[in-house]
Structures are given as C-alpha cells and as structure tokens.
Short mmCIF file of C-alpha atoms and ligand atoms in Angstrom, two decimals:
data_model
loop_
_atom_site.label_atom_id
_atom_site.label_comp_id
_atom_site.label_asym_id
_atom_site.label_seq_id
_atom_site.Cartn_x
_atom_site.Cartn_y
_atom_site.Cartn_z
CA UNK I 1 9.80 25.90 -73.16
CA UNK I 2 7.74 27.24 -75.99
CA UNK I 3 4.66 24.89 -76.84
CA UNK I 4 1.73 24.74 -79.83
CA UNK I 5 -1.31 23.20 -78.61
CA UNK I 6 -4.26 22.07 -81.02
CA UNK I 7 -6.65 19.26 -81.02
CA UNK I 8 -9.66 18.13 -83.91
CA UNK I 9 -12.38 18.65 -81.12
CA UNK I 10 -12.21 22.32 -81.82
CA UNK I 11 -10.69 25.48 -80.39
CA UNK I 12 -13.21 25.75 -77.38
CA UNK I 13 -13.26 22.28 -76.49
CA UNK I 14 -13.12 21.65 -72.97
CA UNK I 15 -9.98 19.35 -72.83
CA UNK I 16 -7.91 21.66 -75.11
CA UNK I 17 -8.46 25.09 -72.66
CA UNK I 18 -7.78 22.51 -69.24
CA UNK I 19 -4.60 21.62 -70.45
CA UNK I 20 -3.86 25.75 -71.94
CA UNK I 21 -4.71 26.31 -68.18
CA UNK I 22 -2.06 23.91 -67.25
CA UNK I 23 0.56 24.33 -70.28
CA UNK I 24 0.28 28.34 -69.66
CA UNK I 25 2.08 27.89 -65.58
CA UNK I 26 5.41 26.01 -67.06
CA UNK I 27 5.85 27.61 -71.07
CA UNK I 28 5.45 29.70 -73.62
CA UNK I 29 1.81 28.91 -74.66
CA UNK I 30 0.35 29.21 -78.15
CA UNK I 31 -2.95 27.52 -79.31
CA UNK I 32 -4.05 27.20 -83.16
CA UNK I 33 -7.31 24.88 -83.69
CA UNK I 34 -10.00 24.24 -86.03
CA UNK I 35 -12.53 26.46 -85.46
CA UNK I 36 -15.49 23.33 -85.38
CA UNK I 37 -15.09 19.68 -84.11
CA UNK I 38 -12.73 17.69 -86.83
CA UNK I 39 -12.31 14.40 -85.33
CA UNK I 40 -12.08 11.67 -87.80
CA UNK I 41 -10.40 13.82 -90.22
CA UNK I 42 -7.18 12.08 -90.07
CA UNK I 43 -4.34 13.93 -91.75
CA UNK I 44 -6.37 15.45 -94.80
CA UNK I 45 -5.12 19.52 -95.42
CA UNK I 46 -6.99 21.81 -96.76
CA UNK I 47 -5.75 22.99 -100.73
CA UNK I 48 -8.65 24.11 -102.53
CA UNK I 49 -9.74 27.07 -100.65
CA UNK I 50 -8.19 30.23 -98.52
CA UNK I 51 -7.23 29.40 -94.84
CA UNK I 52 -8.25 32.08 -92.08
CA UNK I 53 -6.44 32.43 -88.62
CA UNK I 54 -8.70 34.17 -86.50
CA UNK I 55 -7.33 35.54 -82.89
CA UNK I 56 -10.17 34.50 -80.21
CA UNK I 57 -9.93 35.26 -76.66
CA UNK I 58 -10.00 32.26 -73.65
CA UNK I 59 -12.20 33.74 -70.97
CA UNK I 60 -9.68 31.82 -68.35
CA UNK I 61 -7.36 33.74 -69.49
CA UNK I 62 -7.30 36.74 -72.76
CA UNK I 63 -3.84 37.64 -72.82
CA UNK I 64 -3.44 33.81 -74.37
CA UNK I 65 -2.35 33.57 -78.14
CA UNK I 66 -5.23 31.97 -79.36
CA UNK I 67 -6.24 30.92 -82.85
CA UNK I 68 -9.06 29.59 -84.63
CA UNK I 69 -8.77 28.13 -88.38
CA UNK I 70 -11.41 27.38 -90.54
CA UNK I 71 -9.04 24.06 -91.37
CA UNK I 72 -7.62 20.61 -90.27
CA UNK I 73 -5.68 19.77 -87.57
CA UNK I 74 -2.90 19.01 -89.76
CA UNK I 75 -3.30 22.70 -91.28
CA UNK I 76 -3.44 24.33 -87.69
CA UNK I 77 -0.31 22.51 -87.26
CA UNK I 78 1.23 23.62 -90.71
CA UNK I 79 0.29 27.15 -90.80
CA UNK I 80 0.93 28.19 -86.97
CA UNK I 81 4.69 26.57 -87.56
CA UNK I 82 5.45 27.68 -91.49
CA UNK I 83 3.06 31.49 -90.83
CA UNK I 84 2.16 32.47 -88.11
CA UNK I 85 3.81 31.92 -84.98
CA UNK I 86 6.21 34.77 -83.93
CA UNK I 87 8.91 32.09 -82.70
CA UNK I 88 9.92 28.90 -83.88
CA UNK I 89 8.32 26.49 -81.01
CA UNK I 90 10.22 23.54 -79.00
CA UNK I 91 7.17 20.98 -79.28
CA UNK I 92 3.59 20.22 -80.40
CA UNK I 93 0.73 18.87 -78.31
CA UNK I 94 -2.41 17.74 -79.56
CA UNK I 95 -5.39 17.37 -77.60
CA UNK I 96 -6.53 16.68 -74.66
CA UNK I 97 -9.21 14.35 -77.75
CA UNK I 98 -12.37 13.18 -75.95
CA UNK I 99 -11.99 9.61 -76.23
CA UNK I 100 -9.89 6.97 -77.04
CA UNK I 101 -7.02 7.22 -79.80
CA UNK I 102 -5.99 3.55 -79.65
CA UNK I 103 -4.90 1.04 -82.36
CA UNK I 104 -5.58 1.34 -85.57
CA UNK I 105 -7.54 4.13 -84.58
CA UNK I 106 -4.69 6.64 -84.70
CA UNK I 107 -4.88 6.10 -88.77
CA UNK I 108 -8.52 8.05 -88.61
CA UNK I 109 -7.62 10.46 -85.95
CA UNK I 110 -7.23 14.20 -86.41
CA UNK I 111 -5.96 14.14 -82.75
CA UNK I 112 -2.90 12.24 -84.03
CA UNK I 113 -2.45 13.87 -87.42
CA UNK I 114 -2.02 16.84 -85.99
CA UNK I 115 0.94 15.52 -83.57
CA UNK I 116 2.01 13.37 -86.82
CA UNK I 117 2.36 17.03 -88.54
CA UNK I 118 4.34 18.33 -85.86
CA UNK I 119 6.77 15.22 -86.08
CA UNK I 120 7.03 15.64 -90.30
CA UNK I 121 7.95 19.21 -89.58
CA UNK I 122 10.71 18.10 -87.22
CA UNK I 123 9.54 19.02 -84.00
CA UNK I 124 8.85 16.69 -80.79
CA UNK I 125 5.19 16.04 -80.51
CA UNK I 126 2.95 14.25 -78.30
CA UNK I 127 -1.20 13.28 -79.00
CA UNK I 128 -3.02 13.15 -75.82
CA UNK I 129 -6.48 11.31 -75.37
CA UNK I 130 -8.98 10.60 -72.62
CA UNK I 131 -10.86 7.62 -73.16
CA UNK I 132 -13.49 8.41 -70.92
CA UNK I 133 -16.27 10.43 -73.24
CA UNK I 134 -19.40 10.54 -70.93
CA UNK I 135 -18.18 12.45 -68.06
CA UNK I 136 -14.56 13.74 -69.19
CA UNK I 137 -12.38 14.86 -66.19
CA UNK I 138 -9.56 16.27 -68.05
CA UNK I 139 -7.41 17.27 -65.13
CA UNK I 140 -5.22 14.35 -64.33
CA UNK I 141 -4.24 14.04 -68.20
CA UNK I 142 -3.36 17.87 -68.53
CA UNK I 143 -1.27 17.61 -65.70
CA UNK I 144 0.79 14.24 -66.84
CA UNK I 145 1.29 15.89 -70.17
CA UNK I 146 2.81 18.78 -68.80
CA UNK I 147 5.42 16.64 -67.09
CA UNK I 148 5.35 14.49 -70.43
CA UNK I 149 6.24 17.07 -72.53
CA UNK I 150 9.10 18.73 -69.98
CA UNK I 151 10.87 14.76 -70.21
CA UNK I 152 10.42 15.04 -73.76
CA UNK I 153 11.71 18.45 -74.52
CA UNK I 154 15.05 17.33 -72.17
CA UNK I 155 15.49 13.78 -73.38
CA UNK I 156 14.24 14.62 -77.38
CA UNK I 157 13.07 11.59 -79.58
CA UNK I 158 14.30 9.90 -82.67
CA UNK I 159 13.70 12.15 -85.96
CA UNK I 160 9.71 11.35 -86.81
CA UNK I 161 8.71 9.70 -83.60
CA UNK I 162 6.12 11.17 -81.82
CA UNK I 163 4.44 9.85 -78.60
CA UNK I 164 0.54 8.71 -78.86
CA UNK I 165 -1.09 8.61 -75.37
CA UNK I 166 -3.76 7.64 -73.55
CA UNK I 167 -5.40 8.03 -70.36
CA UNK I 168 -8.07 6.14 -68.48
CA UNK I 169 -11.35 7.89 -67.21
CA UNK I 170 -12.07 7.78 -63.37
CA UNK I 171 -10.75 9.33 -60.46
CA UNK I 172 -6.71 9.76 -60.22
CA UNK I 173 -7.09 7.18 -57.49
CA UNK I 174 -8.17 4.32 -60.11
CA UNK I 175 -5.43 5.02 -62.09
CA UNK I 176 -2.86 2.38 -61.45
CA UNK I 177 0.54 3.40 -63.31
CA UNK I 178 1.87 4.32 -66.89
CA UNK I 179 2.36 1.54 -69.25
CA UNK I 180 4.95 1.81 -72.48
CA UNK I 181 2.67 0.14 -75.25
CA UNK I 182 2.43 -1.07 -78.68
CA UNK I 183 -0.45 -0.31 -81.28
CA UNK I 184 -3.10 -2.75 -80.87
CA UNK I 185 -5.42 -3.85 -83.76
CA UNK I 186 -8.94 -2.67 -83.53
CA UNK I 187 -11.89 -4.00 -85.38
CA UNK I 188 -15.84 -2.95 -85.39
CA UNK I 189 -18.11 -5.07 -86.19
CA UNK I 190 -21.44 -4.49 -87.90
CA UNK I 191 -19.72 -1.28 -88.76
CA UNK I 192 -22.78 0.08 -90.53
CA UNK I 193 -26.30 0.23 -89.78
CA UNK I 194 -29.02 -0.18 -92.96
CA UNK I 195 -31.72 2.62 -92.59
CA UNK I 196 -34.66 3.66 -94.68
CA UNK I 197 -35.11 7.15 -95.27
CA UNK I 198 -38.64 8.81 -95.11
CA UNK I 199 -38.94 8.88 -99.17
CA UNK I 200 -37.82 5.38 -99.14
CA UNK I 201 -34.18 5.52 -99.90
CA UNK I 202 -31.80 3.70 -98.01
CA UNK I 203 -28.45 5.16 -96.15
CA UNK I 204 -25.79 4.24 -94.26
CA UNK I 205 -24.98 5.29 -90.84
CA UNK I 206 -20.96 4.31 -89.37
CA UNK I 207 -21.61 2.81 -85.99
CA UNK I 208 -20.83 -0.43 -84.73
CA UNK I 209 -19.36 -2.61 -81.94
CA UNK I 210 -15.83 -2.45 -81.26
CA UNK I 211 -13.75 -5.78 -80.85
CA UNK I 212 -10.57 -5.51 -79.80
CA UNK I 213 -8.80 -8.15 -82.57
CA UNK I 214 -5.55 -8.09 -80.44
CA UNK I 215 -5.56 -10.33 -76.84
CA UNK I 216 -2.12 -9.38 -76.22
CA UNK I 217 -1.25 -7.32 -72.93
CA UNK I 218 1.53 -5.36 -74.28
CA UNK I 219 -1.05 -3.26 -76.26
CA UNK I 220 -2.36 0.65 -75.75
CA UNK I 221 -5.53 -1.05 -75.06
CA UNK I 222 -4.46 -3.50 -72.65
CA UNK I 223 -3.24 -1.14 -70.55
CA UNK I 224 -6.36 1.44 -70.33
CA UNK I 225 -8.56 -1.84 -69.41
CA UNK I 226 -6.25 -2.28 -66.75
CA UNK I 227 -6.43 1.40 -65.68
CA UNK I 228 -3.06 2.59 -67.65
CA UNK I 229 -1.85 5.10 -68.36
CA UNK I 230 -0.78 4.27 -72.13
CA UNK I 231 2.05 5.38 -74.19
CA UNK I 232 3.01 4.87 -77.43
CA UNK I 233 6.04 5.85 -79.51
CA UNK I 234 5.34 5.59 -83.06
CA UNK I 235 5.97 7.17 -86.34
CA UNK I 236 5.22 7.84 -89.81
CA UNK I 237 6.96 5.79 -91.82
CA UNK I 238 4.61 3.04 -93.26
CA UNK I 239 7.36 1.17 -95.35
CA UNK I 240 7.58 -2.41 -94.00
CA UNK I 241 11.14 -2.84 -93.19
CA UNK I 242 11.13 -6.16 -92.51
CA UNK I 243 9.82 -6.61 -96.57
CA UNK I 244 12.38 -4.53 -97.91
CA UNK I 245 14.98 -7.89 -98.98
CA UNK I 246 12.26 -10.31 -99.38
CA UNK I 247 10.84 -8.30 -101.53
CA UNK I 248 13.66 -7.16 -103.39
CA UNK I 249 14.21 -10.45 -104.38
CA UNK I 250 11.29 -11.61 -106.41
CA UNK I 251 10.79 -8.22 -108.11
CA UNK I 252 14.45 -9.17 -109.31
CA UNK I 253 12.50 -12.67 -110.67
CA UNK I 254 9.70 -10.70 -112.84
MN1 MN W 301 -11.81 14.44 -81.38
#
C-alpha cells in the first residue's frame, strides 16, 4: 500500500507524525502539509502566487518523504498527486485534525478538503479527527486508521466518496464501539463577540457556543457523545437529487 498523508494543523503537528509513525510499519509512506496551521481553510487553493515544496526531516524517523508547502491542504493534496510524488499513490489520509470535524463543520474544514481533494482526483480518501483538543492522545485513532485505510484500499468506495471520521478523546477503554453515521447539523450561537478596540473602534471576534441543531442518534455527533467511534461516508456532490424533477417542472412553467 502506498499512502499520502497531510492535515491543515501543519506539517509538525503532533497528530499528523503519530499516525506517520504508525502509517510508516504497514505502507509506502509519503507526507505533504502546509507548512503553518490551516484549519478553517476549507477547500480554498492557492492561484495567485508560486507554491514551494520543501523536503523537512521527522526526527522519529529522517529517511521519511516529508514535505512542507507554503499552501492549503487542498494544494498539498494537488501538487504531491499531479508533481511531485515519484509514484502514483493507492489512498489519501488527512489528519489526525485536533478536534472535532462533525456536521456541517466538514464545509469549513481544511482537514476534510484535503481528503475531499483526494476523492476529486479519484483516489480513496479518508479525514481523520480527534475531538478531544485539551489533552490529545492520538494513539488509538492512528492505529484504527491504519486498519481503516487497509479495509478501504481492499473493499474501494464509490467514485467521489470519501470517509469523514471521528474519534472520541479518553482512554481506549472509554471507547465503546464504531458507529456508521450521518452528517449532523451544527449551529453556534452568539457566534460573534462585540469588542472595543483601544482607539475606540469596534471588531469582531468568531467564537460562540455550539448547539447541536440535530437530536437525532444516527448522527456523527451522536455517536462521539456516546463514546463512538464515528464514520461517515460522504461526498462532493452538492446537487440535491431529490430536486432535480420537482424542479424541472416549474422552470418548464416560467
Ligand atoms: Mn486543524
């Protein structure tokens, strides 16, 4: 098995060289990741200026083939696949994000994008978060994904589907199973906070309380407050399927 890794934490984020560490004992290993934290980025790519692949060495272990970009995720993704990669690779895995990737939350993630970029260029791909953030114990989840990605490599996926998971914080002890979810709807409210400056201008600062809109317990977020394991398959194709007739019909009436 031949494997990318990246994440939007950045190329010496913790949860990105624990699951190198694991990826490097069953495949082919090759990391490419923005060289700073991106999270939040979503699936932006970078146009206006020269990208720059730099080769950077893991202490754990040197011989890795190890990138840093001054990009995206979604441009680590792009340029190790269509540039600079010596082999064509069998899947993509992006992470291992501190904290949560749940809901509508994978539309703002650079964790996901970067998985979602994999999937556009036709190759299995799998997003892997920890929702834990305080103290992150990254082990468990770099050992599931390895066994993740092996099922997914042998098994494949429907053209454009990609895998977004997620994985409780605590011991491996609290964790009580693997759950196959749907998105959830995630809202925050008082998403802002009003500040004064100290010349007297006021700003904006995104923060907020996060209510989870959707009660249902078939969600991604269900399952991590009942100490899940969560995965979801999902893809990039927004049209609305079920609109398609419906629709066809009264544009037929203008
Ligand atoms: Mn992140």
């Amino acid at each position: 098995m031949r494997v990318l890794l990246t994440n939007d934490d950045g190329i010496f984020a913790e949860g990105l060289q624990v699951m190198a560490r694991q990826f490097e004992k069953i495949a082919t290993t090759y990391v490419m990741a923005p060289d700073h934290e991106q999270s939040a980025t979503g699936h932006a790519i970078t146009m206006h200026r020269p990208l720059r692949a730099e080769r950077v060495k893991f202490l754990h272990s040197p011989d890795l083939p190890a990138w840093a970009v001054n990009g995206t995720p979604a441009d680590c993704v792009k340029l190790a696949v269509e540039a600079v990669l010596p082999e064509k690779v069998d899947l993509v895995v992006s992470g291992i994000n501190r904290g949560a990737n749940l809901g509508t939350d994978v539309l703002y993630s650079g964790t996901v994008s970067a998985a979602i970029e994999g999937a556009i260029l036709g190759l299995p791909a799998i997003a892997i978060s920890l929702t834990e953030d305080k103290e992150p114990r990254f082990e468990y989840a770099a050992e599931f994904v390895c066994r993740l990605a092996t099922a997914l490599v042998g098994k494949g996926m429907p053209a454009g589907t990609l895998l977004n998971v997620n994985v409780p914080g605590g011991t491996r002890e609290q964790i009580k199973g693997v759950a196959v979810t749907r998105l959830g709807v995630r809202q925050y409210r008082n998403a802002f906070a009003r500040r004064t400056d100290p010349r007297g201008r006021t700003y904006y600062w995104l923060a907020g309380e996060l209510v989870d809109a959707d009660e249902d317990d078939d969600t991604d977020a269900a399952a991590i407050k009942n100490c899940k394991v969560s995965v979801t398959p999902i893809h990039f194709d927004l049209t609305s399927h079920d609109t398609l007739e419906t629709l066809k019909t009264w544009i037929s009436q203008l």
